[in-house]
Short mmCIF file of C-alpha atoms in Angstrom, two decimals:
data_model
loop_
_atom_site.label_atom_id
_atom_site.label_comp_id
_atom_site.label_asym_id
_atom_site.label_seq_id
_atom_site.Cartn_x
_atom_site.Cartn_y
_atom_site.Cartn_z
CA MET G 8 -53.77 -50.98 35.17
CA SER G 9 -50.26 -48.96 33.68
CA GLY G 10 -48.32 -49.02 30.59
CA THR G 11 -45.00 -49.59 29.66
CA ASP G 12 -43.55 -46.26 30.25
CA GLY G 13 -45.66 -46.04 33.84
CA GLN G 14 -48.87 -43.43 32.10
CA GLN G 15 -52.40 -44.93 31.19
CA PRO G 16 -51.77 -46.38 28.22
CA GLU G 17 -54.89 -44.81 25.52
CA ALA G 18 -58.33 -46.56 25.17
CA VAL G 19 -57.98 -48.67 22.56
CA PRO G 20 -60.18 -47.81 19.56
CA ALA G 21 -62.89 -48.65 18.36
CA ARG G 22 -64.16 -51.00 16.30
CA PRO G 23 -67.65 -51.46 14.15
CA GLY G 24 -70.18 -53.08 14.94
CA LYS G 25 -70.13 -55.05 18.79
CA ARG G 26 -66.94 -54.66 20.86
CA ALA G 27 -64.72 -58.04 21.39
CA GLY G 28 -66.07 -60.63 23.37
CA GLU G 29 -69.99 -60.34 22.05
CA ALA G 30 -71.03 -61.92 19.43
CA GLY G 31 -70.58 -60.34 15.82
CA PRO G 32 -73.40 -58.30 13.93
CA ALA G 33 -75.35 -60.82 11.36
CA ARG G 34 -73.46 -60.36 8.04
CA PRO G 35 -74.94 -61.93 4.80
CA THR G 36 -72.79 -65.17 4.88
CA ALA G 37 -76.82 -67.24 4.37
CA GLU G 38 -77.65 -69.42 1.58
CA PRO G 39 -80.53 -67.94 -0.29
CA PRO G 40 -81.29 -71.84 -1.69
CA ILE G 41 -81.24 -72.92 1.95
CA TRP G 42 -82.34 -69.45 4.47
CA THR G 43 -85.58 -68.30 3.37
CA ALA G 44 -86.13 -63.92 4.34
CA ARG G 45 -88.48 -65.33 6.91
CA MET G 46 -85.99 -67.61 8.32
CA LEU G 47 -83.09 -64.79 8.33
CA ALA G 48 -85.59 -62.81 9.77
CA THR G 49 -85.85 -65.49 13.46
CA LEU G 50 -82.28 -65.52 12.81
CA GLU G 51 -81.65 -62.17 13.38
CA LYS G 52 -83.95 -61.83 16.14
CA GLY G 53 -83.31 -64.96 17.86
CA VAL G 54 -85.13 -67.97 17.78
CA THR G 55 -88.21 -69.11 20.09
CA GLY G 56 -86.30 -71.26 22.33
CA GLY G 57 -82.89 -70.56 21.15
CA LYS G 58 -83.11 -74.22 19.39
CA TRP G 59 -83.58 -74.52 15.37
CA TYR G 60 -85.85 -77.71 14.48
CA SER G 61 -86.65 -78.85 11.11
CA LEU G 62 -83.53 -77.75 9.61
CA ILE G 63 -83.35 -81.58 7.71
CA ASP G 64 -85.27 -80.21 5.07
CA LYS G 65 -83.67 -77.80 3.77
CA LEU G 66 -80.26 -79.87 3.73
CA TYR G 67 -81.44 -82.51 1.52
CA PRO G 68 -83.17 -80.41 -1.48
CA GLN G 69 -81.20 -81.11 -4.20
CA THR G 70 -80.91 -77.22 -5.55
CA THR G 71 -79.43 -77.04 -1.56
CA LEU G 72 -76.84 -79.97 -2.73
CA ARG G 73 -75.63 -78.17 -6.67
CA ALA G 74 -75.09 -75.72 -4.63
CA ALA G 75 -72.36 -77.30 -2.02
CA PHE G 76 -71.58 -79.56 -5.09
CA LYS G 77 -70.49 -75.79 -6.74
CA ALA G 78 -68.49 -74.89 -3.95
CA VAL G 79 -67.09 -78.55 -3.53
CA ALA G 80 -65.55 -77.92 -7.24
CA ALA G 81 -64.46 -74.75 -6.67
CA ASN G 82 -62.02 -75.59 -3.77
CA ARG G 83 -60.58 -78.83 -6.16
CA GLY G 84 -58.63 -81.41 -3.44
CA ALA G 85 -58.55 -84.83 -4.30
CA ALA G 86 -60.41 -88.23 -4.73
CA GLY G 87 -61.66 -90.02 -1.55
CA VAL G 88 -61.53 -93.28 -0.89
CA ASP G 89 -63.74 -95.04 -3.75
CA HIS G 90 -61.19 -93.19 -6.38
CA VAL G 91 -64.53 -90.66 -7.30
CA SER G 92 -62.46 -87.69 -9.26
CA ILE G 93 -64.70 -83.75 -8.84
CA GLU G 94 -64.99 -84.68 -12.61
CA HIS G 95 -65.85 -88.06 -12.70
CA TYR G 96 -68.19 -87.50 -10.13
CA ALA G 97 -70.09 -84.24 -12.62
CA GLU G 98 -69.91 -86.60 -15.51
CA THR G 99 -73.11 -88.34 -13.63
CA LEU G 100 -73.80 -84.93 -11.34
CA ASP G 101 -77.93 -84.85 -11.60
CA ALA G 102 -78.64 -88.24 -11.07
CA ASN G 103 -75.36 -88.41 -8.48
CA LEU G 104 -77.46 -85.74 -6.44
CA ALA G 105 -81.04 -87.10 -6.88
CA ARG G 106 -79.65 -90.61 -5.33
CA LEU G 107 -78.29 -88.10 -2.73
CA SER G 108 -81.36 -86.13 -1.77
CA GLU G 109 -83.22 -89.66 -1.41
CA ALA G 110 -80.89 -90.81 0.84
CA LEU G 111 -80.92 -88.00 3.14
CA ARG G 112 -84.60 -87.61 2.67
CA THR G 113 -85.20 -91.09 3.85
CA GLY G 114 -82.33 -91.67 6.33
CA THR G 115 -80.32 -94.32 4.91
CA TYR G 116 -76.74 -91.82 3.97
CA ARG G 117 -73.92 -92.85 5.51
CA PRO G 118 -70.33 -91.63 4.85
CA GLN G 119 -67.65 -93.28 3.91
CA ALA G 120 -63.57 -93.80 5.47
CA ILE G 121 -61.87 -91.62 5.20
CA ARG G 122 -58.21 -90.63 3.67
CA ARG G 123 -55.20 -90.45 5.92
CA HIS G 124 -52.79 -88.24 4.18
CA TYR G 125 -49.36 -86.41 5.65
CA ILE G 126 -48.54 -82.98 4.34
CA PRO G 127 -45.54 -81.09 5.95
CA LYS G 128 -45.96 -79.60 8.93
CA PRO G 129 -44.21 -76.29 9.21
CA GLY G 130 -40.94 -75.51 11.12
CA SER G 131 -40.47 -78.77 11.72
CA GLN G 132 -39.68 -82.59 10.75
CA GLU G 133 -43.45 -84.11 11.56
CA LYS G 134 -46.01 -84.07 9.43
CA ARG G 135 -49.32 -82.95 9.93
CA PRO G 136 -52.62 -86.11 9.18
CA LEU G 137 -54.87 -84.44 6.72
CA GLY G 138 -58.15 -86.05 6.06
CA ILE G 139 -59.59 -86.49 2.20
CA PRO G 140 -63.50 -87.01 2.38
CA THR G 141 -64.92 -89.17 -0.74
CA ILE G 142 -66.37 -85.93 -2.90
CA GLN G 143 -70.70 -87.35 -1.57
CA ASP G 144 -69.02 -86.52 1.65
CA ARG G 145 -67.72 -82.93 0.68
CA VAL G 146 -70.98 -82.55 -0.62
CA VAL G 147 -73.36 -83.36 2.38
CA GLN G 148 -70.49 -82.01 4.62
CA THR G 149 -70.79 -78.99 3.10
CA ALA G 150 -74.87 -78.51 2.99
CA LEU G 151 -74.14 -79.50 6.89
CA ARG G 152 -71.88 -76.80 7.02
CA MET G 153 -74.32 -73.95 5.08
CA VAL G 154 -77.10 -74.98 6.90
CA LEU G 155 -75.69 -74.65 10.78
CA GLU G 156 -73.10 -71.66 10.03
CA PRO G 157 -75.83 -68.64 10.45
CA ILE G 158 -76.90 -70.41 13.56
CA PHE G 159 -73.70 -70.57 14.99
CA GLU G 160 -71.79 -67.73 13.30
CA ARG G 161 -74.90 -65.16 15.20
CA ASP G 162 -73.31 -65.91 18.64
CA PHE G 163 -69.67 -66.27 17.99
CA ALA G 164 -67.35 -63.87 19.11
CA ARG G 165 -65.43 -61.17 17.99
CA GLN G 166 -62.31 -62.22 18.27
CA SER G 167 -62.28 -65.27 16.73
CA TYR G 168 -61.11 -65.03 12.97
CA GLY G 169 -60.35 -68.12 11.86
CA PHE G 170 -62.40 -70.45 9.25
CA ARG G 171 -65.11 -67.48 9.54
CA PRO G 172 -66.89 -65.80 6.32
CA ASN G 173 -65.40 -62.67 5.39
CA LEU G 174 -63.29 -62.31 8.60
CA GLY G 175 -59.36 -63.43 8.26
CA CYS G 176 -55.25 -63.77 8.93
CA LYS G 177 -55.44 -59.72 8.04
CA ASP G 178 -58.40 -59.19 10.49
CA ALA G 179 -56.63 -60.58 13.67
CA LEU G 180 -53.82 -58.49 12.62
CA ARG G 181 -54.69 -55.36 12.63
CA ARG G 182 -56.53 -56.63 15.68
CA VAL G 183 -53.22 -57.35 17.82
CA ASP G 184 -51.60 -54.11 16.16
CA GLU G 185 -54.45 -51.19 17.20
CA LEU G 186 -53.94 -53.41 21.04
CA LEU G 187 -49.74 -52.80 21.15
CA LYS G 188 -49.79 -50.06 20.15
CA THR G 189 -52.15 -49.07 22.80
CA GLY G 190 -50.06 -50.47 25.91
CA TYR G 191 -51.49 -54.16 25.59
CA VAL G 192 -47.70 -55.45 25.41
CA HIS G 193 -47.44 -58.46 27.46
CA VAL G 194 -48.80 -61.50 25.14
CA VAL G 195 -50.04 -65.31 26.64
CA ASP G 196 -49.22 -67.23 23.09
CA ALA G 197 -51.19 -70.19 23.26
CA ASP G 198 -51.69 -73.03 20.49
CA LEU G 199 -53.54 -76.13 21.67
CA LYS G 200 -51.92 -79.41 21.26
CA SER G 201 -53.52 -81.37 18.16
CA TYR G 202 -56.13 -79.46 18.73
CA PHE G 203 -58.51 -81.28 15.74
CA ASP G 204 -57.89 -84.59 16.75
CA THR G 205 -58.30 -84.49 21.06
CA ILE G 206 -61.63 -82.57 20.19
CA PRO G 207 -63.99 -84.84 22.63
CA LYS G 208 -66.53 -86.29 20.35
CA ASP G 209 -69.48 -86.10 23.53
CA ARG G 210 -68.59 -82.91 24.20
CA LEU G 211 -69.01 -81.16 21.08
CA LEU G 212 -72.03 -82.91 20.40
CA ALA G 213 -73.70 -81.54 22.46
CA LEU G 214 -72.32 -78.43 22.08
CA VAL G 215 -74.31 -78.58 19.05
CA ALA G 216 -77.02 -79.23 20.16
CA GLY G 217 -77.39 -76.10 21.92
CA LYS G 218 -78.90 -74.68 19.88
CA VAL G 219 -79.62 -77.09 17.07
CA ALA G 220 -83.27 -80.14 17.83
CA ASP G 221 -83.31 -81.86 14.86
CA ARG G 222 -82.06 -85.66 15.52
CA ARG G 223 -81.32 -86.41 12.38
CA ILE G 224 -78.61 -83.24 11.96
CA LEU G 225 -77.61 -83.70 15.22
CA ALA G 226 -76.64 -87.76 13.69
CA LEU G 227 -74.99 -87.10 10.70
CA VAL G 228 -73.00 -84.39 12.60
CA GLN G 229 -72.58 -87.42 14.63
CA SER G 230 -71.93 -89.83 11.75
CA PHE G 231 -69.57 -87.29 10.53
CA LEU G 232 -67.21 -87.89 13.84
CA GLU G 233 -67.75 -91.38 13.73
CA GLN G 234 -66.38 -91.58 10.43
CA SER G 235 -63.50 -94.47 10.15
CA VAL G 236 -59.81 -93.44 8.79
CA LEU G 237 -58.38 -95.71 6.20
CA GLU G 238 -54.46 -95.24 6.18
CA ASP G 239 -53.35 -97.72 3.31
CA ALA G 240 -54.62 -101.29 4.79
CA ARG G 241 -55.46 -99.97 7.78
CA GLU G 242 -59.32 -98.61 8.97
CA TRP G 243 -59.82 -97.06 12.72
CA VAL G 244 -62.48 -94.76 13.96
CA PRO G 245 -60.18 -92.59 16.18
CA GLU G 246 -61.76 -91.83 20.05
CA GLN G 247 -61.83 -88.13 19.77
CA GLY G 248 -61.12 -85.31 17.49
CA THR G 249 -62.66 -84.07 14.08
CA PRO G 250 -60.06 -84.36 11.14
CA GLN G 251 -58.25 -81.67 9.48
CA GLY G 252 -59.27 -81.29 6.18
CA ALA G 253 -63.57 -82.68 6.93
CA VAL G 254 -65.27 -79.36 5.34
CA VAL G 255 -67.36 -79.11 8.79
CA SER G 256 -64.08 -79.56 11.10
CA PRO G 257 -63.59 -75.80 10.80
CA LEU G 258 -66.97 -74.48 11.99
CA LEU G 259 -66.93 -77.33 14.67
CA SER G 260 -63.42 -76.50 15.85
CA ASN G 261 -64.77 -72.46 15.91
CA ILE G 262 -68.07 -73.96 18.49
CA TYR G 263 -65.87 -75.71 20.72
CA LEU G 264 -63.13 -73.00 21.46
CA ASP G 265 -65.85 -71.04 21.77
CA PRO G 266 -67.11 -70.96 25.06
CA LEU G 267 -62.98 -70.03 25.97
CA ASP G 268 -63.25 -67.01 23.80
CA HIS G 269 -67.07 -65.86 25.57
CA LEU G 270 -64.81 -66.66 28.81
CA MET G 271 -62.34 -64.57 28.31
CA ALA G 272 -64.15 -61.77 27.32
CA GLU G 273 -66.25 -61.76 30.26
CA GLN G 274 -63.38 -61.32 32.60
CA GLY G 275 -61.82 -58.48 30.65
CA TYR G 276 -58.89 -60.01 28.69
CA GLU G 277 -58.00 -59.18 24.86
CA MET G 278 -57.83 -62.45 23.03
CA VAL G 279 -57.33 -63.04 19.60
CA ARG G 280 -57.87 -66.58 17.98
CA TYR G 281 -56.99 -67.99 15.27
CA ALA G 282 -58.48 -71.50 14.55
CA ASP G 283 -56.59 -73.05 17.85
CA ASP G 284 -53.77 -70.71 18.22
CA PHE G 285 -54.49 -67.44 20.00
CA VAL G 286 -53.04 -64.58 21.89
CA VAL G 287 -54.37 -63.25 25.28
CA LEU G 288 -52.75 -59.25 25.24
CA CYS G 289 -52.38 -57.14 28.41
CA ARG G 290 -51.25 -54.35 29.95
CA SER G 291 -49.75 -55.95 32.64
CA PRO G 292 -47.28 -58.72 33.46
CA GLU G 293 -49.97 -59.35 36.43
CA ASP G 294 -52.49 -59.38 34.11
CA ALA G 295 -50.97 -62.21 31.71
CA ALA G 296 -50.45 -64.02 33.73
CA ALA G 297 -54.05 -64.29 35.90
CA ALA G 298 -54.96 -64.91 32.00
CA LEU G 299 -52.46 -67.47 31.59
CA THR G 300 -53.83 -69.09 34.42
CA VAL G 301 -57.96 -68.81 33.17
CA VAL G 302 -56.56 -70.00 30.28
CA LYS G 303 -54.99 -73.03 31.77
CA ASP G 304 -58.18 -74.15 33.87
CA TRP G 305 -60.50 -73.73 31.27
CA THR G 306 -58.61 -76.22 28.83
CA ALA G 307 -58.12 -79.08 31.60
CA SER G 308 -61.67 -78.62 32.72
CA ALA G 309 -62.51 -78.88 28.08
CA GLY G 310 -60.19 -82.36 27.81
CA LEU G 311 -57.78 -80.52 26.30
CA THR G 312 -53.78 -79.82 26.36
CA LEU G 313 -51.84 -76.69 25.94
CA GLN G 314 -48.29 -76.78 23.83
CA ARG G 315 -46.88 -73.93 25.52
CA ALA G 316 -48.08 -73.86 29.21
CA ASN G 317 -45.97 -71.87 30.81
CA ARG G 318 -44.98 -68.60 28.60
CA PHE G 319 -45.90 -65.05 28.16
CA ARG G 320 -43.37 -62.13 27.05
CA ARG G 321 -43.07 -58.41 26.38
CA ILE G 322 -43.98 -57.02 22.96
CA ASP G 323 -41.94 -54.24 22.17
CA PRO G 324 -43.91 -53.23 19.02
CA LEU G 325 -41.68 -50.52 17.50
CA ARG G 326 -38.70 -53.20 18.16
CA GLY G 327 -40.36 -56.62 18.40
CA SER G 328 -39.03 -59.60 20.44
CA ILE G 329 -39.23 -62.25 18.42
CA ARG G 330 -35.89 -63.50 16.87
CA SER G 331 -35.83 -65.01 12.84
CA ARG G 332 -35.00 -68.06 14.76
CA PRO G 333 -35.18 -71.77 12.02
CA GLY G 334 -38.98 -72.68 12.06
CA TRP G 335 -40.50 -70.25 14.02
CA TRP G 336 -41.96 -67.76 11.22
CA THR G 337 -44.98 -70.15 10.32
CA HIS G 338 -47.84 -69.10 8.71
CA LYS G 339 -50.26 -69.04 12.06
CA ARG G 340 -47.15 -67.35 14.06
CA MET G 341 -47.27 -64.49 11.32
CA ALA G 342 -50.54 -64.85 11.26
CA LEU G 343 -50.82 -64.49 15.49
CA THR G 344 -47.93 -64.73 18.14
CA SER G 345 -45.99 -61.98 16.12
CA LEU G 346 -48.59 -60.19 14.59
CA GLY G 347 -47.68 -57.04 15.69
CA ILE G 348 -44.21 -56.60 14.56
CA THR G 349 -44.57 -58.66 11.40
CA SER G 350 -45.93 -55.35 9.19
CA ARG G 351 -42.22 -53.40 10.86
CA ARG G 352 -40.39 -57.50 9.59
CA VAL G 353 -41.67 -58.77 7.01
CA ARG G 354 -43.28 -56.67 4.37
CA ASN G 355 -46.02 -58.76 2.46
CA PRO G 356 -47.01 -61.02 5.58
CA PRO G 357 -48.18 -64.51 3.69
CA CYS G 358 -52.53 -63.85 4.29
CA GLN G 359 -55.04 -64.80 2.49
#
């Protein structure tokens, strides 16, 4: 395939580690209280049978819960439906963690309802729903994430950058910039409509069960997926989705989109994804059209909906082709849709 001037573009610069689409190298992200040296060795070489058993005993010890509370406290945040703040929970931390540990050990723990709160949606008059779990539920979800994250991180595709340890917005920006400079200028710009709210719960749980065989861990994941939502005086259980704002939701959302990451890489497409926003960069409009078809077919089969289902564009990496329109420069678009040109049009892109 030829580049924009009819000549063969140079090869895309190599990056450290494995190529896009392959699992990233093992990263030192496992929590020491949970992941022993023996477990880390097993994680690196791969567990027998591909599934992990007996993980619940790594979650309920007070050392794990204390590390989880420390992370929750560092992130701050508001109280949930029980009106218990982080400061209030910390006043009797030892007793709270002891009771919580016993409830998790005996299987009597049940998460409380999620408090629904709305925040402004950049570039729109609409507001985005945000779920606020109780402090105790955030502690459990954080501990659950500490247990599960290394298992799934081991096999996550490299082109996924959102909500992952040691990866972020700037890494995605650099990758897209590399691709644009080497002739991948035909870009499929995709966004999933209400992604977090529409993930099929049964399919998501099946993906988690593909690597985790501990029934109590799976039951815990399911209990968070089945949490009720409290808005004003109304309480209900969403039929689909995982609440935005829940600690474990970003990991679960990446688990559900990981098959798409690997599918696109296996078919030779250069995709860069940040959470539910992603771009596919191609060297010709024909390749872009074909990539869009693959994305549309996969999202439909996965029970998801594309926000922009018939759109791809050519981007000039030197000048850019996206106009400054009110509402266009949202945080994620700054980090994705126009990644290759934001460094030339915006002095300091808002990447953290």
